[in-house]
XYZ file of C-alpha atoms in Angstrom:
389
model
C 33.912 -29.836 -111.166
C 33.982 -33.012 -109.138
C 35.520 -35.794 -110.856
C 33.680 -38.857 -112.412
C 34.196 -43.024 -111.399
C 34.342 -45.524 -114.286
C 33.206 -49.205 -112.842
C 35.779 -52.257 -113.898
C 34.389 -55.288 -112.631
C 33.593 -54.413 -108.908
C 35.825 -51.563 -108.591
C 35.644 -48.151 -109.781
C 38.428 -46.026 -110.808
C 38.840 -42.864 -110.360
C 41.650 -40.727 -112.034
C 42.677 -36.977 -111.856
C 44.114 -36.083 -108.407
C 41.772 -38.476 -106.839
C 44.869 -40.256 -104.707
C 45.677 -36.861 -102.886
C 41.794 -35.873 -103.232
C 40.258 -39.096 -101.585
C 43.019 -41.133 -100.497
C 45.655 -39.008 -98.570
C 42.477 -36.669 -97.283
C 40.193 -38.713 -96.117
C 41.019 -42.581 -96.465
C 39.291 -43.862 -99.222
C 39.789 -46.634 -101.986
C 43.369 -47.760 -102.806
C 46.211 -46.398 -104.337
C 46.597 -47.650 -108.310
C 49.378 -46.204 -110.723
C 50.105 -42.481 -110.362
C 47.060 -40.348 -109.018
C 44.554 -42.825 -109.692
C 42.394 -44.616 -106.994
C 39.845 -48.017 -107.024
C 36.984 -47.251 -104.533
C 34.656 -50.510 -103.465
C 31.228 -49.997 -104.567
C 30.440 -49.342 -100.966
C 32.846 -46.133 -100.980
C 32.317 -44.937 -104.331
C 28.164 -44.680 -103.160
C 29.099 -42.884 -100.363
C 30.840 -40.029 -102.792
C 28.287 -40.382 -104.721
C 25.700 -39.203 -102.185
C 27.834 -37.277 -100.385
C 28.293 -35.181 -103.940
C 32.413 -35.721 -103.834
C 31.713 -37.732 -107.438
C 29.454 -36.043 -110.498
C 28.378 -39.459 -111.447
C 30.063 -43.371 -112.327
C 29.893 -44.552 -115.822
C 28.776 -48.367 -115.510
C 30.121 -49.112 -118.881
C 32.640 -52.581 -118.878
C 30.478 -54.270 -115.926
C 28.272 -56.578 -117.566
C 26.215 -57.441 -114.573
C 25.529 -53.799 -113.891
C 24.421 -52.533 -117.864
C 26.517 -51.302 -120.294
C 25.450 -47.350 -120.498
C 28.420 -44.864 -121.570
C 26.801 -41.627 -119.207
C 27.695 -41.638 -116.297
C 24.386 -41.928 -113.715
C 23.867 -41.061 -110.141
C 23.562 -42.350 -106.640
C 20.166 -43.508 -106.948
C 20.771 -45.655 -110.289
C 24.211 -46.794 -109.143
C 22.626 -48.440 -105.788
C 20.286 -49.876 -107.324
C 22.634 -51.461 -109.970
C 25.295 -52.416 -106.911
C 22.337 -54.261 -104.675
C 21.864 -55.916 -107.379
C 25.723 -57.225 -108.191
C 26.707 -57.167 -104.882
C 25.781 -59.471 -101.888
C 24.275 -57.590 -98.874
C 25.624 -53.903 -100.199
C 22.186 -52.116 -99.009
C 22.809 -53.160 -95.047
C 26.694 -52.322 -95.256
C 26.379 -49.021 -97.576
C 24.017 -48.063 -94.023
C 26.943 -49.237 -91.736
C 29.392 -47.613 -93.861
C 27.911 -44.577 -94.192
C 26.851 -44.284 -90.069
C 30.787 -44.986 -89.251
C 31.914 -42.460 -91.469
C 29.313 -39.981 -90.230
C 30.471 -40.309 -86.716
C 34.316 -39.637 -87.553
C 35.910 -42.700 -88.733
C 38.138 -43.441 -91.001
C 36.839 -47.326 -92.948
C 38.366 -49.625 -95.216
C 36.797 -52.709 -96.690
C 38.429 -55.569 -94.742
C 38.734 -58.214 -97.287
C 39.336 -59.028 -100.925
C 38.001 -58.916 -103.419
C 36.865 -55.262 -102.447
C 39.517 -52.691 -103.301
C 41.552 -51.657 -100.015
C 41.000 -55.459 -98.665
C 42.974 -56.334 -95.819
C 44.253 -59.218 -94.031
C 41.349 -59.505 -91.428
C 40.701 -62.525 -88.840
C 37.657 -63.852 -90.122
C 35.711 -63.453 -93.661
C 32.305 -62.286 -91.888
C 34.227 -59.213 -91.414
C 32.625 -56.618 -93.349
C 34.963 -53.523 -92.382
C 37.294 -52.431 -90.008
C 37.201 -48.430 -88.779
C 40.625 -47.262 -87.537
C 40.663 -44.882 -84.325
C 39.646 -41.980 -84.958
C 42.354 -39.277 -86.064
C 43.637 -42.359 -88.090
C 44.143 -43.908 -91.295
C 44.575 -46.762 -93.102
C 48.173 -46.225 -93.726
C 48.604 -46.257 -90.156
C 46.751 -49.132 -89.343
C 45.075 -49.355 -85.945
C 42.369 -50.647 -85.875
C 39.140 -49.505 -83.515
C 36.427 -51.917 -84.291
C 36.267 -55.109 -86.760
C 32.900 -54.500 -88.215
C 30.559 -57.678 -89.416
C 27.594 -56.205 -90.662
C 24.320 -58.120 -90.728
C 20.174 -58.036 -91.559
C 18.319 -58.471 -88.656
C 16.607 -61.438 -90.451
C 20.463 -62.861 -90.489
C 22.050 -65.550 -88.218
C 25.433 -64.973 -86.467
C 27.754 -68.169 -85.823
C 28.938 -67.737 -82.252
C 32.016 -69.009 -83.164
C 34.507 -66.848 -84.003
C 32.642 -63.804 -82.854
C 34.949 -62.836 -80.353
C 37.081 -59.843 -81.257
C 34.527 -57.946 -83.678
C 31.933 -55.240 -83.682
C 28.128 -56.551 -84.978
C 26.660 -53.961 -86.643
C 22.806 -55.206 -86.748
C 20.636 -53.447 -89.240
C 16.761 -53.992 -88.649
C 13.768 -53.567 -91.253
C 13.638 -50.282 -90.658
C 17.039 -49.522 -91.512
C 18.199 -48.058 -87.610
C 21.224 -50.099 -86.829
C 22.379 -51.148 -83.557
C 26.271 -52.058 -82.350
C 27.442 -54.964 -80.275
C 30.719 -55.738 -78.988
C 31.432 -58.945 -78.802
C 34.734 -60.163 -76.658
C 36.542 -63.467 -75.261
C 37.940 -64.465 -71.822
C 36.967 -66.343 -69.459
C 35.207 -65.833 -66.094
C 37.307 -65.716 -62.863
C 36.004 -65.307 -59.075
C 37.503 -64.942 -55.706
C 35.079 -67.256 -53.910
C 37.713 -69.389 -51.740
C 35.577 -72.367 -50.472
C 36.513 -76.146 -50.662
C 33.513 -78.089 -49.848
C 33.424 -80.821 -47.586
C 33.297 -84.391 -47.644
C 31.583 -87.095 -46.654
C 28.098 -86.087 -48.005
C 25.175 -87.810 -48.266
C 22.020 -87.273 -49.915
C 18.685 -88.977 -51.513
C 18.125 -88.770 -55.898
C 14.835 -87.024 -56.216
C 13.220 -86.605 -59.361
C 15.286 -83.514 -60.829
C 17.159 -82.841 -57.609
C 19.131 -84.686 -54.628
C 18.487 -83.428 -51.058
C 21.056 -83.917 -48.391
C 19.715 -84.430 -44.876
C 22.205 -83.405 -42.767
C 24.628 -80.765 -44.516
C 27.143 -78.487 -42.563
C 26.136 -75.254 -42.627
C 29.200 -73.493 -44.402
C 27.935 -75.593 -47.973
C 25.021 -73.009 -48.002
C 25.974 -69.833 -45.898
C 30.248 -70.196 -47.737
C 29.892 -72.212 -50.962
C 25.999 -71.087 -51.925
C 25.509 -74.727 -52.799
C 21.336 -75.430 -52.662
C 19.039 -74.089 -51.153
C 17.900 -75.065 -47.408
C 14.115 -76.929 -46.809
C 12.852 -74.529 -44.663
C 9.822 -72.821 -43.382
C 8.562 -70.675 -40.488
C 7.039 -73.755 -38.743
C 10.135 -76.055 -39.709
C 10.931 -78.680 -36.944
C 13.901 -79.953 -39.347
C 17.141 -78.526 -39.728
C 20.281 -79.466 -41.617
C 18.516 -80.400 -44.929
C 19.700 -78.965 -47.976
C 17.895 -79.327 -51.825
C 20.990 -79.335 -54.192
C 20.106 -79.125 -58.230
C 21.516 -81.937 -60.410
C 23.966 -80.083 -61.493
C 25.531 -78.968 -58.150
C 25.205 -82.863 -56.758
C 26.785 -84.075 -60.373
C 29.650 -82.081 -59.779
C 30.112 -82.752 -55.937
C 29.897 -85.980 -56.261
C 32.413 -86.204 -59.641
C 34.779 -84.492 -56.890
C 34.249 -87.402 -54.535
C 32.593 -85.435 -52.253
C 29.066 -86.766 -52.197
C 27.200 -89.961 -52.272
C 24.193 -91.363 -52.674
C 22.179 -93.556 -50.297
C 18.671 -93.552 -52.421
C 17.122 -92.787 -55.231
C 13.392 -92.071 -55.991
C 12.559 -93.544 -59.459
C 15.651 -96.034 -59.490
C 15.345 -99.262 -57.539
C 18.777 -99.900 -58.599
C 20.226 -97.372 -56.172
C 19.190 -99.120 -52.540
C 22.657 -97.702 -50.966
C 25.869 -95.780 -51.328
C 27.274 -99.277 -52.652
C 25.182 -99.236 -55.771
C 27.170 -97.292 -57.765
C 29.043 -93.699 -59.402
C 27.059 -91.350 -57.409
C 28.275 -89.128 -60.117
C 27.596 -91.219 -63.211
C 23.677 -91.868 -61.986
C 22.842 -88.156 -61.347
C 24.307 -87.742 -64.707
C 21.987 -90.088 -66.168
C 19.412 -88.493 -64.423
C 20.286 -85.418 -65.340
C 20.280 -86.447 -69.045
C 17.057 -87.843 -68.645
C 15.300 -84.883 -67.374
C 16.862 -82.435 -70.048
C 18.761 -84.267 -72.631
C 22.067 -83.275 -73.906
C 21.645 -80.123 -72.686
C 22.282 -81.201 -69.396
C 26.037 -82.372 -70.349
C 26.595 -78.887 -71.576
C 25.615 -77.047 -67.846
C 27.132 -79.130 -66.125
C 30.226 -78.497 -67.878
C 30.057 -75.048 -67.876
C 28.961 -75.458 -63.996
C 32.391 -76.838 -63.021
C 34.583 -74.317 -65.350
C 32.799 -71.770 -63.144
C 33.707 -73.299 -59.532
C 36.841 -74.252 -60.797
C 37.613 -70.506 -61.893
C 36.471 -69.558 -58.270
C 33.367 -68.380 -59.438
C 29.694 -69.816 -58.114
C 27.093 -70.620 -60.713
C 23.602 -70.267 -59.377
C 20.345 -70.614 -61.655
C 19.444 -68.090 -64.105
C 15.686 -68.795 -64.589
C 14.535 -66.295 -63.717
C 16.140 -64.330 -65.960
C 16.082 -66.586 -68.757
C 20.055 -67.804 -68.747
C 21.020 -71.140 -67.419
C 23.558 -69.496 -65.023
C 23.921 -66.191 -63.086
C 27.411 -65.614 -61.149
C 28.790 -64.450 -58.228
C 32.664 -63.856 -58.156
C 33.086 -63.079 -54.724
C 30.880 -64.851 -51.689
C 31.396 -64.495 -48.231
C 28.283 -65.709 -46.749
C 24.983 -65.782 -47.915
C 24.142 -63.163 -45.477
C 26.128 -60.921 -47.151
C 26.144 -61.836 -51.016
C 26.477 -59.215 -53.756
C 24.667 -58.546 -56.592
C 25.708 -61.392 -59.112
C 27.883 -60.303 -61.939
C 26.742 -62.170 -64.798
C 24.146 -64.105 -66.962
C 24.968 -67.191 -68.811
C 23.746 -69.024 -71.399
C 25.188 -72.246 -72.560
C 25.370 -72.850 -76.289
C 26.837 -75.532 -78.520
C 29.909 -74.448 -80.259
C 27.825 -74.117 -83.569
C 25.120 -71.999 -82.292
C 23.911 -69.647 -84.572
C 22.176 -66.383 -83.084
C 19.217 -64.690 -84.312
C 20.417 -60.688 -83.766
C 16.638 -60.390 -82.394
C 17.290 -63.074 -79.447
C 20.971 -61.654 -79.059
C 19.742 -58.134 -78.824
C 17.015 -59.519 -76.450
C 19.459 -61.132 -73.927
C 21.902 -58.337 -73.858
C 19.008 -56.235 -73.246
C 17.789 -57.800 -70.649
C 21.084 -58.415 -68.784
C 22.103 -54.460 -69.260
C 18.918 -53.995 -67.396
C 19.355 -55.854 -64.215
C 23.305 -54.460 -64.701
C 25.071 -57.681 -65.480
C 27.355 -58.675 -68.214
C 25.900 -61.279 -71.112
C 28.404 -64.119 -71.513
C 27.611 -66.879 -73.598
C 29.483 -70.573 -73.188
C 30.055 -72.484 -76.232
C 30.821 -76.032 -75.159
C 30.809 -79.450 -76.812
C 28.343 -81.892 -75.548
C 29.916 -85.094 -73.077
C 33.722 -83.981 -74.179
C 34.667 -86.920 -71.406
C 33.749 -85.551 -68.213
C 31.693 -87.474 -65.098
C 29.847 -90.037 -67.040
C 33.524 -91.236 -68.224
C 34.685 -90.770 -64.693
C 35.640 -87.839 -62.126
C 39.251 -87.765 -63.534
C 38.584 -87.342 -67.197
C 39.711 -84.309 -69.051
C 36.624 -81.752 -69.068
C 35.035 -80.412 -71.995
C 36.469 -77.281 -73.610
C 34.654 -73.951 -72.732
C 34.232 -70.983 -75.407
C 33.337 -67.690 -73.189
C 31.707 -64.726 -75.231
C 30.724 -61.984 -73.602
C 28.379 -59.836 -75.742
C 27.461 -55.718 -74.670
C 25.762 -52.627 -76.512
C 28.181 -50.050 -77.755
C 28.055 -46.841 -79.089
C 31.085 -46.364 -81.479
């Protein structure tokens, strides 16, 4: 005869040799006095449809009725969507985890068996498997969510998304920290010069090395080219050459201010410029743009794959680059992610085999416009993959 739960507020108890039974066997609930256990709702619905429980009487819980039988899975989940805040998606996530092997416990009070866990959006955490909760390693830090849900990209680093769309299939990410380092030793040169374009700056007469070494622009070329030398730099790249003092300006289209390299910040106009073509946005890149030559790294348009950056962490010369490492988007620090566009970028970047990494960065923070030697802005790296627990 399997033994029967009684509901107290949003726990339910379960007496007998439930503690040896549930507990010591197979890691669920919390210990009370003697043999007795507390099981969240979450757990005790898995027993229940599992069979390991004849039924939970939902008597002393006014939100969930007041009957004295004791009733069955399908009138106890029911009851328990309606008490409890998201239970349908994490009673799926639950029950997945513990059909693939692992030991859960609900991370956080007021659910019986909380723990101490980094962040409240954690839903769970499953131990490795072989282990329990008495022992206390963790495996994965488990937020669950709809897929109609947003996810603050703060803080996500560290846990497991479990993602649970309409149709009730659920889909794992792991989400991590750290930042991105390269081995791309080039120090550009000095002394450049080039002309503000409308959402560019092209320099005339750059050394060779800045494209074939540092992958900075992109050469104006063509099969019938009688000029040589002339390089198209994005805003971004000039911004940050110039904030390093290595690049001037001696015109600008669409600013009759700018008549010479006397006119002013070479730095402080493209980032005006910048700002005008793009807005705020533009702050944010070019931040995340000098983290990444900074880190040895070189940062080279992602349009094309619908990121702001890709990376390479290692360049020679152009004529023998490898495949780039990484696509990244820049975010503000309280970007919230729809799981459909997060699944949709990680997607995409596991496709062309690169690594999703998403920077979370302030906007300004005191860099360029304030001057080359302000402090720059604070960078957040996420790097977000599909996993298979």
């Amino acid at each position: 005869m399997q033994p029967t739960g009684h509901l107290r507020g949003d726990a339910v108890r379960v007496g007998g040799d439930a503690r040896q039974r549930f507990y010591d066997a197979r890691g669920y609930g919390r210990p009370l006095d003697g043999n007795e256990i507390a099981l969240s709702r979450v757990e005790a619905a898995h027993l229940l449809f599992r069979g390991d429980l004849s039924g939970i009487e939902l008597g002393g819980d006014g939100s969930a009725g007041t009957d004295a039988d004791p009733v069955g899975f399908e009138r106890f989940f029911v009851a328990s969507a309606a008490a409890a805040d998201r239970f349908a998606v994490r009673f799926l996530v639950y029950s997945d985890l513990r059909d693939r092997g692992f030991y859960l416990s609900p991370a956080r009070e007021p659910w019986p068996g909380g723990r101490d866990a980094a962040s409240d959006a954690v839903d769970f955490v499953a131990y490795e498997r072989g282990e329990t909760p008495d022992t206390g390693n963790v495996k994965y830090p488990i937020q669950v969510v709809g897929e109609r849900e947003s996810v603050a990209a703060a803080g996500l680093a560290g846990r497991t998304l479990a993602v649970v769309d309409e149709e009730s299939d659920i889909t794992y990410f792991a989400a991590e920290g750290g930042a991105i380092d390269g081995g791309t030793g080039y120090e550009p040169p000095t002394g450049l010069s080039g002309v503000l374009l409308a959402d560019r700056v092209v320099v005339w007469d750059a050394p060779e090395d800045l494209y074939d070494r540092g992958f900075y622009g992109r050469p104006l070329t063509g099969r019938a080219a009688d000029v040589e030398g002339a390089l198209q730099l994005s805003l971004v790249e000039a911004a940050s050459l110039a904030a390093d003092g290595r690049l001037s300006l001696s015109a600008s289209v669409g600013d009759p201010e700018v008549a010479d390299a006397e006119s002013g910040d070479a730095a402080a106009r493209i980032v005006a410029r910048g700002r005008d073509v793009e807005g705020e946005r533009f702050d944010r890149r070019l931040a995340v743009y000098r983290r990444l030559r900074a880190a040895d790294a070189v940062p080279k348009t992602g349009f094309k794959f619908g990121a702001d950056f890709r990376t390479y962490l290692d360049v020679e010369t152009v004529e023998d680059l490898p495949h780039s490492e990484h696509l990244v988007r820049v975010v503000g620090p309280g970007h919230e992610f729809s799981p459909r566009e997060l699944s949709l970028d990680v997607r995409l970047a596991g496709g062309v085999r690169k690594e999703m990494v998403f920077a979370l960065t302030e906007v300004g923070g005191g860099h360029l416009g304030d001057g080359a030697d302000a402090p720059a802005a604070d960078v957040e790296w996420l790097t977000v993959d599909r996993l298979t627990p």
